Amino acid sequence: MHNTISLATATKPPQGLSPFDETTAPSAPHERPGPCLDELFIEVGYYQEKKHGQGAAGDVFLSKKTSDGHLISVLSDGLGSGIKAGVLATLTATMAMQFVAEDIPIQRAARIIMKTLPVCKERNISYATFTIVDIDGMNRVRIIEYDNPPYVLIRQSVECEPIKKMLLVHRRGVPKKSPPEPFTNARMYYSAFEALPGDRLIFFSDGIPQSGMGSAPFPLGWGNPAVHSYIQQEIAEKPDISARELAQHLVFRALLHDGYRAFDDITCGVIYFRKPRKLLVLSGPPIDSNRDRELADLFTRFPGKKIVCGGTTATIIGRELGRPVRVCLKDIDPEVPPASSMEGADLVTEGIITLGKVAELLEQGPRFDRFRANAALHLVEFLLDSDHIDFVVGTKINEAHQDPSMPVELEIRRNIVKRIASLLEERYLKKTTIRFI
Amino acid sequence: MYQDKTVKVVVCSGTACYVMGGSELLLLDDHIPSRWKGHVELEGSPCLGFCKNKTQGKAPFAVIDGEVLSEATIPGILKKIEEKLGET
Ligand code: FES
């Protein structure tokens, strides 16, 4: 049995060696400096399709960030489908989540769950499978798998095969023997590694590899090897594909094999360790027009996507940089003024009305596909596709907006940006900063 | 009929103009009679700055061949275009 992990197919010397013992459990003090958390953003995305005709899903996917900086994700698949399977999977996933969040080392947590889970008498298998992923603040990943398809780790677009340690757990109702026998005992697999920027961890329920089973192209189902090459192909085609999207693509593909009537619950979770995507939102003219140049410089120097939210603001930047601002007259919306374009900006919108609508959309989310496509929705999409968002707010008061004859009340820019930033932080787990100029 | 004449209409889509009815004005293209097609060029603009200056009148603003029209309406703009094209 191996007691270290190496990444078999990695071309570089294996990084993130991590001993397989519980002394490196999440709560252990950190001796080595890991990659700085600030530089790495962990995106968790998942997608799920219920078995056709079932009212409830029999798979459960949960994830959360704990106060001490751990990120825990659990996928559990209950035996069978429908509500009974869903209850077992929920029980398993919630238990796992709770134990790991309470700092119980992942291996012990898994053993407790195994001993608690009921066992199916006829088939001698537990009523629910699970994959538990625990990532600490230093990006060290620990994974325990029980009976789910093996997870996939993609590093630099190559699949790596972490070495896994088999843990035998005595199952309830089976006579105890020593040493334990691999066939009568439950086999769990433990692995650990240190995540590097760009790593992707993909795990799924058996609804994915078993999709299409019995059909002419896949008599035995899609199969793990084919699933793995599909994942690699997706990433090769779109190297920065988000976790959300990749999970969705896999589930859609499996669903296609099932002829759009899922034979089983299909669930996929993806964890993507990536450099944070930065977004700059400039809104409002500076209080003092001497600072117009500063605003334009902020705009040019920013390393990331840039949005200008406000016609006057855009005009100022355009004037300073000698770039025209053009209003786009396609798709005029009765509620939100049209977007414009300017070289170097990913989006230019009107200010206050659009921001007001953005706040409203963020409050109503997260199903944005129900809303009409307009500049505000476009801006929301940019916000949600980013991890770190810097708002720079000009504080000059627009006299024209203070006119009492205006038919609508226009909010103060500062307040509305604050509201948007706190929604992004609390509901969408983004990092934001606001600066006034 | 209008020789090579084109009239340029700039409609403000800034905040003040938009809430004062400018959103309608951006749909001007749908109201242009077919005989004028090709002779009217419509453009949107961020705040033209008139709203901040009381002497120019009230929003919404449109500029037709350089002439500022305050409290603009679709019929008002069409009338101005008519004038510019020399139809009246
Ligand atoms: S918003 Fe139209 S002139 Fe200012």
PDB file of N, CA, C and O in Angstrom, chain A residues 156-222:
ATOM      1  N   GLN A 156      -3.532  20.797 -15.938  1.00  0.00           N
ATOM      2  CA  GLN A 156      -2.949  21.276 -17.202  1.00  0.00           C
ATOM      3  C   GLN A 156      -3.477  20.462 -18.379  1.00  0.00           C
ATOM      4  O   GLN A 156      -2.722  19.924 -19.175  1.00  0.00           O
ATOM      5  N   SER A 157      -4.747  20.319 -18.438  1.00  0.00           N
ATOM      6  CA  SER A 157      -5.498  19.602 -19.465  1.00  0.00           C
ATOM      7  C   SER A 157      -5.128  18.119 -19.616  1.00  0.00           C
ATOM      8  O   SER A 157      -5.502  17.466 -20.571  1.00  0.00           O
ATOM      9  N   VAL A 158      -4.388  17.580 -18.649  1.00  0.00           N
ATOM     10  CA  VAL A 158      -4.054  16.154 -18.691  1.00  0.00           C
ATOM     11  C   VAL A 158      -4.724  15.475 -17.494  1.00  0.00           C
ATOM     12  O   VAL A 158      -4.775  16.043 -16.401  1.00  0.00           O
ATOM     13  N   GLU A 159      -5.204  14.277 -17.710  1.00  0.00           N
ATOM     14  CA  GLU A 159      -5.801  13.577 -16.580  1.00  0.00           C
ATOM     15  C   GLU A 159      -4.715  12.989 -15.687  1.00  0.00           C
ATOM     16  O   GLU A 159      -3.791  12.338 -16.159  1.00  0.00           O
ATOM     17  N   CYS A 160      -4.811  13.242 -14.397  1.00  0.00           N
ATOM     18  CA  CYS A 160      -3.835  12.708 -13.455  1.00  0.00           C
ATOM     19  C   CYS A 160      -4.507  11.609 -12.663  1.00  0.00           C
ATOM     20  O   CYS A 160      -5.700  11.680 -12.390  1.00  0.00           O
ATOM     21  N   GLU A 161      -3.718  10.610 -12.297  1.00  0.00           N
ATOM     22  CA  GLU A 161      -4.324   9.565 -11.497  1.00  0.00           C
ATOM     23  C   GLU A 161      -3.743   9.525 -10.113  1.00  0.00           C
ATOM     24  O   GLU A 161      -2.697   8.926  -9.880  1.00  0.00           O
ATOM     25  N   PRO A 162      -4.386  10.160  -9.194  1.00  0.00           N
ATOM     26  CA  PRO A 162      -3.865  10.143  -7.828  1.00  0.00           C
ATOM     27  C   PRO A 162      -3.918   8.728  -7.295  1.00  0.00           C
ATOM     28  O   PRO A 162      -4.820   7.961  -7.633  1.00  0.00           O
ATOM     29  N   ILE A 163      -2.936   8.388  -6.505  1.00  0.00           N
ATOM     30  CA  ILE A 163      -2.924   7.058  -5.915  1.00  0.00           C
ATOM     31  C   ILE A 163      -3.882   7.041  -4.735  1.00  0.00           C
ATOM     32  O   ILE A 163      -3.919   7.975  -3.942  1.00  0.00           O
ATOM     33  N   LYS A 164      -4.639   5.985  -4.674  1.00  0.00           N
ATOM     34  CA  LYS A 164      -5.662   5.937  -3.636  1.00  0.00           C
ATOM     35  C   LYS A 164      -5.376   4.829  -2.654  1.00  0.00           C
ATOM     36  O   LYS A 164      -4.901   3.761  -3.034  1.00  0.00           O
ATOM     37  N   LYS A 165      -5.667   5.103  -1.411  1.00  0.00           N
ATOM     38  CA  LYS A 165      -5.489   4.089  -0.389  1.00  0.00           C
ATOM     39  C   LYS A 165      -6.843   3.445  -0.122  1.00  0.00           C
ATOM     40  O   LYS A 165      -7.844   4.142   0.029  1.00  0.00           O
ATOM     41  N   MET A 166      -6.825   2.096  -0.094  1.00  0.00           N
ATOM     42  CA  MET A 166      -8.091   1.426   0.163  1.00  0.00           C
ATOM     43  C   MET A 166      -8.307   1.292   1.661  1.00  0.00           C
ATOM     44  O   MET A 166      -7.403   0.904   2.401  1.00  0.00           O
ATOM     45  N   LEU A 167      -9.481   1.647   2.118  1.00  0.00           N
ATOM     46  CA  LEU A 167      -9.807   1.481   3.531  1.00  0.00           C
ATOM     47  C   LEU A 167     -10.929   0.461   3.621  1.00  0.00           C
ATOM     48  O   LEU A 167     -11.930   0.568   2.919  1.00  0.00           O
ATOM     49  N   LEU A 168     -10.718  -0.542   4.454  1.00  0.00           N
ATOM     50  CA  LEU A 168     -11.775  -1.539   4.604  1.00  0.00           C
ATOM     51  C   LEU A 168     -12.586  -1.192   5.839  1.00  0.00           C
ATOM     52  O   LEU A 168     -12.026  -0.929   6.900  1.00  0.00           O
ATOM     53  N   VAL A 169     -13.879  -1.154   5.657  1.00  0.00           N
ATOM     54  CA  VAL A 169     -14.726  -0.847   6.799  1.00  0.00           C
ATOM     55  C   VAL A 169     -15.673  -2.003   7.011  1.00  0.00           C
ATOM     56  O   VAL A 169     -16.319  -2.468   6.073  1.00  0.00           O
ATOM     57  N   HIS A 170     -15.718  -2.429   8.222  1.00  0.00           N
ATOM     58  CA  HIS A 170     -16.594  -3.544   8.538  1.00  0.00           C
ATOM     59  C   HIS A 170     -18.047  -3.106   8.369  1.00  0.00           C
ATOM     60  O   HIS A 170     -18.450  -2.033   8.785  1.00  0.00           O
ATOM     61  N   ARG A 171     -18.788  -3.939   7.685  1.00  0.00           N
ATOM     62  CA  ARG A 171     -20.178  -3.600   7.422  1.00  0.00           C
ATOM     63  C   ARG A 171     -21.074  -4.238   8.471  1.00  0.00           C
ATOM     64  O   ARG A 171     -20.822  -5.349   8.921  1.00  0.00           O
ATOM     65  N   ARG A 172     -22.126  -3.532   8.769  1.00  0.00           N
ATOM     66  CA  ARG A 172     -23.064  -4.080   9.759  1.00  0.00           C
ATOM     67  C   ARG A 172     -23.663  -5.392   9.262  1.00  0.00           C
ATOM     68  O   ARG A 172     -23.943  -5.542   8.079  1.00  0.00           O
ATOM     69  N   GLY A 173     -23.829  -6.346  10.154  1.00  0.00           N
ATOM     70  CA  GLY A 173     -24.493  -7.586   9.784  1.00  0.00           C
ATOM     71  C   GLY A 173     -23.581  -8.621   9.136  1.00  0.00           C
ATOM     72  O   GLY A 173     -24.002  -9.704   8.804  1.00  0.00           O
ATOM     73  N   VAL A 174     -22.308  -8.278   8.944  1.00  0.00           N
ATOM     74  CA  VAL A 174     -21.378  -9.219   8.322  1.00  0.00           C
ATOM     75  C   VAL A 174     -20.441  -9.692   9.432  1.00  0.00           C
ATOM     76  O   VAL A 174     -19.939  -8.881  10.197  1.00  0.00           O
ATOM     77  N   PRO A 175     -20.224 -11.013   9.526  1.00  0.00           N
ATOM     78  CA  PRO A 175     -19.351 -11.486  10.611  1.00  0.00           C
ATOM     79  C   PRO A 175     -17.951 -10.867  10.513  1.00  0.00           C
ATOM     80  O   PRO A 175     -17.387 -10.787   9.421  1.00  0.00           O
ATOM     81  N   LYS A 176     -17.430 -10.443  11.658  1.00  0.00           N
ATOM     82  CA  LYS A 176     -16.122  -9.782  11.681  1.00  0.00           C
ATOM     83  C   LYS A 176     -15.016 -10.816  11.530  1.00  0.00           C
ATOM     84  O   LYS A 176     -15.075 -11.885  12.110  1.00  0.00           O
ATOM     85  N   LYS A 177     -14.039 -10.523  10.734  1.00  0.00           N
ATOM     86  CA  LYS A 177     -12.895 -11.409  10.593  1.00  0.00           C
ATOM     87  C   LYS A 177     -11.648 -10.558  10.692  1.00  0.00           C
ATOM     88  O   LYS A 177     -11.666  -9.377  10.354  1.00  0.00           O
ATOM     89  N   SER A 178     -10.552 -11.200  11.158  1.00  0.00           N
ATOM     90  CA  SER A 178      -9.330 -10.406  11.142  1.00  0.00           C
ATOM     91  C   SER A 178      -8.227 -11.254  10.507  1.00  0.00           C
ATOM     92  O   SER A 178      -8.066 -12.420  10.870  1.00  0.00           O
ATOM     93  N   PRO A 179      -7.452 -10.773   9.560  1.00  0.00           N
ATOM     94  CA  PRO A 179      -7.609  -9.415   9.017  1.00  0.00           C
ATOM     95  C   PRO A 179      -8.880  -9.307   8.183  1.00  0.00           C
ATOM     96  O   PRO A 179      -9.373 -10.323   7.693  1.00  0.00           O
ATOM     97  N   PRO A 180      -9.415  -8.107   8.024  1.00  0.00           N
ATOM     98  CA  PRO A 180     -10.672  -7.934   7.298  1.00  0.00           C
ATOM     99  C   PRO A 180     -10.552  -8.386   5.847  1.00  0.00           C
ATOM    100  O   PRO A 180      -9.511  -8.221   5.223  1.00  0.00           O
ATOM    101  N   GLU A 181     -11.607  -8.954   5.340  1.00  0.00           N
ATOM    102  CA  GLU A 181     -11.579  -9.421   3.952  1.00  0.00           C
ATOM    103  C   GLU A 181     -12.115  -8.343   3.028  1.00  0.00           C
ATOM    104  O   GLU A 181     -13.165  -7.775   3.289  1.00  0.00           O
ATOM    105  N   PRO A 182     -11.412  -8.135   1.929  1.00  0.00           N
ATOM    106  CA  PRO A 182     -11.844  -7.067   1.036  1.00  0.00           C
ATOM    107  C   PRO A 182     -13.229  -7.304   0.452  1.00  0.00           C
ATOM    108  O   PRO A 182     -13.891  -6.373   0.038  1.00  0.00           O
ATOM    109  N   PHE A 183     -13.668  -8.548   0.387  1.00  0.00           N
ATOM    110  CA  PHE A 183     -14.921  -8.756  -0.331  1.00  0.00           C
ATOM    111  C   PHE A 183     -16.164  -8.699   0.539  1.00  0.00           C
ATOM    112  O   PHE A 183     -17.233  -8.369   0.048  1.00  0.00           O
ATOM    113  N   THR A 184     -15.990  -8.995   1.813  1.00  0.00           N
ATOM    114  CA  THR A 184     -17.183  -8.900   2.647  1.00  0.00           C
ATOM    115  C   THR A 184     -17.266  -7.532   3.319  1.00  0.00           C
ATOM    116  O   THR A 184     -18.296  -7.151   3.837  1.00  0.00           O
ATOM    117  N   ASN A 185     -16.147  -6.804   3.309  1.00  0.00           N
ATOM    118  CA  ASN A 185     -16.153  -5.483   3.923  1.00  0.00           C
ATOM    119  C   ASN A 185     -16.328  -4.405   2.866  1.00  0.00           C
ATOM    120  O   ASN A 185     -16.061  -4.629   1.695  1.00  0.00           O
ATOM    121  N   ALA A 186     -16.759  -3.260   3.328  1.00  0.00           N
ATOM    122  CA  ALA A 186     -16.940  -2.151   2.387  1.00  0.00           C
ATOM    123  C   ALA A 186     -15.576  -1.546   2.076  1.00  0.00           C
ATOM    124  O   ALA A 186     -14.725  -1.427   2.961  1.00  0.00           O
ATOM    125  N   ARG A 187     -15.382  -1.227   0.813  1.00  0.00           N
ATOM    126  CA  ARG A 187     -14.108  -0.623   0.418  1.00  0.00           C
ATOM    127  C   ARG A 187     -14.298   0.862   0.129  1.00  0.00           C
ATOM    128  O   ARG A 187     -15.097   1.217  -0.729  1.00  0.00           O
ATOM    129  N   MET A 188     -13.549   1.669   0.864  1.00  0.00           N
ATOM    130  CA  MET A 188     -13.569   3.102   0.589  1.00  0.00           C
ATOM    131  C   MET A 188     -12.185   3.459   0.060  1.00  0.00           C
ATOM    132  O   MET A 188     -11.209   2.768   0.344  1.00  0.00           O
ATOM    133  N   TYR A 189     -12.116   4.542  -0.687  1.00  0.00           N
ATOM    134  CA  TYR A 189     -10.815   4.956  -1.198  1.00  0.00           C
ATOM    135  C   TYR A 189     -10.513   6.362  -0.739  1.00  0.00           C
ATOM    136  O   TYR A 189     -11.342   7.262  -0.872  1.00  0.00           O
ATOM    137  N   TYR A 190      -9.301   6.501  -0.204  1.00  0.00           N
ATOM    138  CA  TYR A 190      -8.887   7.812   0.291  1.00  0.00           C
ATOM    139  C   TYR A 190      -7.746   8.325  -0.563  1.00  0.00           C
ATOM    140  O   TYR A 190      -6.813   7.601  -0.904  1.00  0.00           O
ATOM    141  N   SER A 191      -7.803   9.573  -0.944  1.00  0.00           N
ATOM    142  CA  SER A 191      -6.672  10.174  -1.650  1.00  0.00           C
ATOM    143  C   SER A 191      -6.558  11.631  -1.237  1.00  0.00           C
ATOM    144  O   SER A 191      -7.513  12.221  -0.724  1.00  0.00           O
ATOM    145  N   ALA A 192      -5.361  12.179  -1.445  1.00  0.00           N
ATOM    146  CA  ALA A 192      -5.130  13.568  -1.058  1.00  0.00           C
ATOM    147  C   ALA A 192      -4.110  14.167  -2.005  1.00  0.00           C
ATOM    148  O   ALA A 192      -3.241  13.475  -2.526  1.00  0.00           O
ATOM    149  N   PHE A 193      -4.258  15.431  -2.255  1.00  0.00           N
ATOM    150  CA  PHE A 193      -3.264  16.141  -3.075  1.00  0.00           C
ATOM    151  C   PHE A 193      -3.387  17.625  -2.814  1.00  0.00           C
ATOM    152  O   PHE A 193      -4.354  18.078  -2.199  1.00  0.00           O
ATOM    153  N   GLU A 194      -2.402  18.350  -3.274  1.00  0.00           N
ATOM    154  CA  GLU A 194      -2.442  19.793  -3.126  1.00  0.00           C
ATOM    155  C   GLU A 194      -2.847  20.382  -4.470  1.00  0.00           C
ATOM    156  O   GLU A 194      -2.217  20.100  -5.485  1.00  0.00           O
ATOM    157  N   ALA A 195      -3.888  21.159  -4.460  1.00  0.00           N
ATOM    158  CA  ALA A 195      -4.398  21.679  -5.733  1.00  0.00           C
ATOM    159  C   ALA A 195      -3.502  22.788  -6.266  1.00  0.00           C
ATOM    160  O   ALA A 195      -2.958  23.589  -5.510  1.00  0.00           O
ATOM    161  N   LEU A 196      -3.354  22.783  -7.568  1.00  0.00           N
ATOM    162  CA  LEU A 196      -2.582  23.829  -8.230  1.00  0.00           C
ATOM    163  C   LEU A 196      -3.537  24.664  -9.080  1.00  0.00           C
ATOM    164  O   LEU A 196      -4.605  24.179  -9.466  1.00  0.00           O
ATOM    165  N   PRO A 197      -3.139  25.892  -9.381  1.00  0.00           N
ATOM    166  CA  PRO A 197      -4.015  26.714 -10.207  1.00  0.00           C
ATOM    167  C   PRO A 197      -4.348  25.984 -11.506  1.00  0.00           C
ATOM    168  O   PRO A 197      -3.466  25.394 -12.141  1.00  0.00           O
ATOM    169  N   GLY A 198      -5.601  26.012 -11.868  1.00  0.00           N
ATOM    170  CA  GLY A 198      -6.036  25.382 -13.110  1.00  0.00           C
ATOM    171  C   GLY A 198      -6.563  23.971 -12.925  1.00  0.00           C
ATOM    172  O   GLY A 198      -7.152  23.410 -13.842  1.00  0.00           O
ATOM    173  N   ASP A 199      -6.353  23.380 -11.743  1.00  0.00           N
ATOM    174  CA  ASP A 199      -6.837  22.013 -11.518  1.00  0.00           C
ATOM    175  C   ASP A 199      -8.364  21.970 -11.576  1.00  0.00           C
ATOM    176  O   ASP A 199      -9.041  22.905 -11.146  1.00  0.00           O
ATOM    177  N   ARG A 200      -8.849  20.831 -12.062  1.00  0.00           N
ATOM    178  CA  ARG A 200     -10.303  20.616 -12.050  1.00  0.00           C
ATOM    179  C   ARG A 200     -10.575  19.237 -11.490  1.00  0.00           C
ATOM    180  O   ARG A 200      -9.936  18.264 -11.876  1.00  0.00           O
ATOM    181  N   LEU A 201     -11.539  19.181 -10.612  1.00  0.00           N
ATOM    182  CA  LEU A 201     -11.926  17.929  -9.988  1.00  0.00           C
ATOM    183  C   LEU A 201     -13.360  17.658 -10.417  1.00  0.00           C
ATOM    184  O   LEU A 201     -14.230  18.502 -10.224  1.00  0.00           O
ATOM    185  N   ILE A 202     -13.580  16.499 -11.032  1.00  0.00           N
ATOM    186  CA  ILE A 202     -14.914  16.215 -11.555  1.00  0.00           C
ATOM    187  C   ILE A 202     -15.406  14.917 -10.926  1.00  0.00           C
ATOM    188  O   ILE A 202     -14.713  13.902 -10.980  1.00  0.00           O
ATOM    189  N   PHE A 203     -16.562  14.956 -10.329  1.00  0.00           N
ATOM    190  CA  PHE A 203     -17.105  13.721  -9.750  1.00  0.00           C
ATOM    191  C   PHE A 203     -18.591  13.644 -10.048  1.00  0.00           C
ATOM    192  O   PHE A 203     -19.270  14.643 -10.188  1.00  0.00           O
ATOM    193  N   PHE A 204     -19.062  12.405 -10.178  1.00  0.00           N
ATOM    194  CA  PHE A 204     -20.431  12.237 -10.672  1.00  0.00           C
ATOM    195  C   PHE A 204     -21.055  10.938 -10.178  1.00  0.00           C
ATOM    196  O   PHE A 204     -20.357  10.055  -9.677  1.00  0.00           O
ATOM    197  N   SER A 205     -22.360  10.854 -10.347  1.00  0.00           N
ATOM    198  CA  SER A 205     -23.052   9.634  -9.950  1.00  0.00           C
ATOM    199  C   SER A 205     -23.023   8.663 -11.131  1.00  0.00           C
ATOM    200  O   SER A 205     -22.689   9.049 -12.256  1.00  0.00           O
ATOM    201  N   ASP A 206     -23.398   7.402 -10.881  1.00  0.00           N
ATOM    202  CA  ASP A 206     -23.262   6.407 -11.948  1.00  0.00           C
ATOM    203  C   ASP A 206     -24.242   6.634 -13.097  1.00  0.00           C
ATOM    204  O   ASP A 206     -24.152   5.971 -14.124  1.00  0.00           O
ATOM    205  N   GLY A 207     -25.148   7.571 -12.929  1.00  0.00           N
ATOM    206  CA  GLY A 207     -26.047   7.914 -14.039  1.00  0.00           C
ATOM    207  C   GLY A 207     -25.280   8.406 -15.253  1.00  0.00           C
ATOM    208  O   GLY A 207     -25.780   8.327 -16.381  1.00  0.00           O
ATOM    209  N   ILE A 208     -24.065   8.902 -15.049  1.00  0.00           N
ATOM    210  CA  ILE A 208     -23.274   9.387 -16.190  1.00  0.00           C
ATOM    211  C   ILE A 208     -22.608   8.224 -16.939  1.00  0.00           C
ATOM    212  O   ILE A 208     -22.921   8.012 -18.100  1.00  0.00           O
ATOM    213  N   PRO A 209     -21.732   7.418 -16.294  1.00  0.00           N
ATOM    214  CA  PRO A 209     -21.122   6.323 -17.071  1.00  0.00           C
ATOM    215  C   PRO A 209     -22.130   5.275 -17.527  1.00  0.00           C
ATOM    216  O   PRO A 209     -21.892   4.602 -18.522  1.00  0.00           O
ATOM    217  N   GLN A 210     -23.253   5.153 -16.821  1.00  0.00           N
ATOM    218  CA  GLN A 210     -24.221   4.135 -17.234  1.00  0.00           C
ATOM    219  C   GLN A 210     -25.247   4.653 -18.226  1.00  0.00           C
ATOM    220  O   GLN A 210     -26.148   3.919 -18.630  1.00  0.00           O
ATOM    221  N   SER A 211     -25.104   5.912 -18.609  1.00  0.00           N
ATOM    222  CA  SER A 211     -26.105   6.465 -19.532  1.00  0.00           C
ATOM    223  C   SER A 211     -26.055   5.715 -20.857  1.00  0.00           C
ATOM    224  O   SER A 211     -25.003   5.253 -21.284  1.00  0.00           O
ATOM    225  N   GLY A 212     -27.185   5.587 -21.477  1.00  0.00           N
ATOM    226  CA  GLY A 212     -27.274   4.939 -22.788  1.00  0.00           C
ATOM    227  C   GLY A 212     -27.236   3.422 -22.708  1.00  0.00           C
ATOM    228  O   GLY A 212     -27.211   2.749 -23.741  1.00  0.00           O
ATOM    229  N   MET A 213     -27.194   2.868 -21.509  1.00  0.00           N
ATOM    230  CA  MET A 213     -27.071   1.420 -21.372  1.00  0.00           C
ATOM    231  C   MET A 213     -28.185   0.699 -22.131  1.00  0.00           C
ATOM    232  O   MET A 213     -29.347   1.063 -22.025  1.00  0.00           O
ATOM    233  N   GLY A 214     -27.800  -0.314 -22.898  1.00  0.00           N
ATOM    234  CA  GLY A 214     -28.787  -1.079 -23.656  1.00  0.00           C
ATOM    235  C   GLY A 214     -29.046  -0.516 -25.039  1.00  0.00           C
ATOM    236  O   GLY A 214     -29.678  -1.145 -25.871  1.00  0.00           O
ATOM    237  N   SER A 215     -28.525   0.668 -25.298  1.00  0.00           N
ATOM    238  CA  SER A 215     -28.744   1.248 -26.628  1.00  0.00           C
ATOM    239  C   SER A 215     -27.691   0.694 -27.583  1.00  0.00           C
ATOM    240  O   SER A 215     -26.677   0.144 -27.159  1.00  0.00           O
ATOM    241  N   ALA A 216     -27.958   0.814 -28.890  1.00  0.00           N
ATOM    242  CA  ALA A 216     -27.017   0.255 -29.864  1.00  0.00           C
ATOM    243  C   ALA A 216     -25.603   0.834 -29.729  1.00  0.00           C
ATOM    244  O   ALA A 216     -24.633   0.072 -29.699  1.00  0.00           O
ATOM    245  N   PRO A 217     -25.424   2.158 -29.617  1.00  0.00           N
ATOM    246  CA  PRO A 217     -24.036   2.629 -29.525  1.00  0.00           C
ATOM    247  C   PRO A 217     -23.365   2.298 -28.193  1.00  0.00           C
ATOM    248  O   PRO A 217     -22.145   2.199 -28.127  1.00  0.00           O
ATOM    249  N   PHE A 218     -24.152   2.156 -27.113  1.00  0.00           N
ATOM    250  CA  PHE A 218     -23.540   1.886 -25.811  1.00  0.00           C
ATOM    251  C   PHE A 218     -24.242   0.728 -25.107  1.00  0.00           C
ATOM    252  O   PHE A 218     -24.951   0.933 -24.129  1.00  0.00           O
ATOM    253  N   PRO A 219     -24.044  -0.493 -25.583  1.00  0.00           N
ATOM    254  CA  PRO A 219     -24.759  -1.608 -24.946  1.00  0.00           C
ATOM    255  C   PRO A 219     -24.489  -1.690 -23.446  1.00  0.00           C
ATOM    256  O   PRO A 219     -25.371  -2.062 -22.679  1.00  0.00           O
ATOM    257  N   LEU A 220     -23.265  -1.325 -23.036  1.00  0.00           N
ATOM    258  CA  LEU A 220     -22.945  -1.417 -21.610  1.00  0.00           C
ATOM    259  C   LEU A 220     -22.914  -0.038 -20.952  1.00  0.00           C
ATOM    260  O   LEU A 220     -22.361   0.153 -19.875  1.00  0.00           O
ATOM    261  N   GLY A 221     -23.447   0.932 -21.626  1.00  0.00           N
ATOM    262  CA  GLY A 221     -23.406   2.289 -21.073  1.00  0.00           C
ATOM    263  C   GLY A 221     -22.211   3.055 -21.632  1.00  0.00           C
ATOM    264  O   GLY A 221     -21.313   2.475 -22.253  1.00  0.00           O
ATOM    265  N   TRP A 222     -22.246   4.345 -21.376  1.00  0.00           N
ATOM    266  CA  TRP A 222     -21.212   5.240 -21.907  1.00  0.00           C
ATOM    267  C   TRP A 222     -19.823   4.799 -21.419  1.00  0.00           C
ATOM    268  O   TRP A 222     -18.863   4.777 -22.179  1.00  0.00           O
TER     269      TRP A 222
END
